[in-house]
Amino acid sequence: MKFENVLADINGFGKFQKMIIAINFLGRFTLPCHFVLNNFIAAIPAHHCDISSLDDFLNLSQAERITVSIPVETDGSPSSCRMFAKPQYHLLLNSSDATDASTVPCQDGWVYDNTTFKSTITSEWDLVCDRRAKNKATATIFFVGVMFGAIAFGSLSDRFGRRIMLLVSYVSGMLFAVASAFSTTYVMFAVLRFFTGFCITGIVIVSSALCVEWVDIEHRKLVGVIDSLSWTFGSTVFAAIAYFVTDWRWLILSVTSPLILAIITWRWMPDSARWLIANGKLEQAQTYLKRCAKINQREDFIHTLNEEVVFNKEARGRTYTYLDLVRTPKMRKIALKTGLLWFVLCIATTFYGISFNIAGFGLNIYLTQFTYAIIELPAKLSVYYLLDKIGRRSTEVGALLLSALCLGINIVMPKDMSAARTAVAVIGKGFSSASFGTVTLYSSELYPTVVRQNGMGYNSFMGRFGVAVSPLILLLDEVWKDLPQVVLCSTAILGGLVARTLAETRNRCLPETIEDLECCNLTYKLGMEKFIKRI
């Protein structure tokens, strides 16, 4: 008896499965918050040199002190990084009088505008001017942690199980995040952000697999869309949280606090029965299956699992590693294609997040964050309809090619048509969001159960590598202004072509072992109903 048949008997989408989805939705809330957190905690407020120590200005107002102490930029604002070597009193009579007075870097630190943010790591450790690179590095450090965490948790959850590694990710991610909020130095903060990224990435990898492995074929697409919508929900709510919590330390604590509730609800989270069976742990699998049947009110359908027919004997008890992704021909092709797809996809998706023209919206940073999030909603809802209507492969190919089309339109559209260019960018962001929402479900269905977490960890690693590369692509505008868009348009087209070569997984049972995949066994190749008819 195949696992899909057992799942059909005990209801593959009952109260038990809905409980798993709800618990995972709660745990995933904090992920998008941490991923965009750097836009707020590392924001650079307006600033200028601190001139409070200049005692000979005691009879001058603050505005007059700034006039005689700080040169102005071409736009008329005070210089952010330089001050006059000596006070220029003549500017009090004519502030527009050009002067050739020598300037020096800020001598006593900076003064920051606290109108929007009460405090940021920028104002905390003066990460401006010649230290600005450190400010930009915090996001990179976090995503490097995410990149390596994906590899680690992908392997560990295939070795030790989904449930325990989900708890490890919850607890360790929360501890490192809370510790980072109490950082006393920049180096301490950067190290803790690395480990925060390393640990919380396990949440998205493990929770996605748990949901997919517990639901039936018919509802896998719903689970994929709900997982994707949890990201949209978190991003949308984060805009409101950031608006009310303007201190960087409290903001970190605020977006991390939901993990406390996730840890509490973890006690009701089952391990993956598929994984347990694949690893020869039939008694534990039976325990969870009976629990599922009881909650779904299907106790009469519980059978004693026959280990001879549930899984290949060679799969049970064997430890799988990342090397198993490249040992066999078909598995190797899937790993190569999905890895390239995630790398290409994350470049294009990150581009829309980085290069949006904020001024084109005329909104502040909070409304901009809300706009980024809310425009994903219609795209992801349309994915729910398309996944079964035209299939995973066609949805992914179409979304990527339409993203490329939007990039191409903006290359040839005149720069003075800012409103139209912004509208095209918004539409492109929607298509790229649809492609990203599809690829997570699609990839998890392509990999066999025994290496699914290894595969998703590898894919996530490739995706974060794409995140790291995309800022470098944007630097190509020094060669030609439109070169970044040309490169990104090309990568989106490449992604569409790669996706076109992958197998369709709509209405197909999940492969359990690598042998299932390599031999194209009937259970994988045919839908569950056709399989039952054959036997």
PDB file of C-alpha atoms in Angstrom, residues 10 45 93 115 159 203 228 280 396 417:
ATOM      1  CA  ILE A  10      -7.809   8.900   6.726  1.00  0.00           C
ATOM      2  CA  PRO A  45      18.133  59.451   8.653  1.00  0.00           C
ATOM      3  CA  LEU A  93      25.160  88.150   6.145  1.00  0.00           C
ATOM      4  CA  THR A 115      11.424  62.612  12.933  1.00  0.00           C
ATOM      5  CA  ARG A 159      18.598  13.150   8.939  1.00  0.00           C
ATOM      6  CA  ILE A 203      11.436  27.546   9.660  1.00  0.00           C
ATOM      7  CA  SER A 228       3.154  31.960   0.047  1.00  0.00           C
ATOM      8  CA  GLY A 280      11.976   2.706   8.831  1.00  0.00           C
ATOM      9  CA  GLU A 396       6.048  29.071 -13.593  1.00  0.00           C
ATOM     10  CA  MET A 417       7.137  58.484 -18.560  1.00  0.00           C
TER      11      MET A 417
END
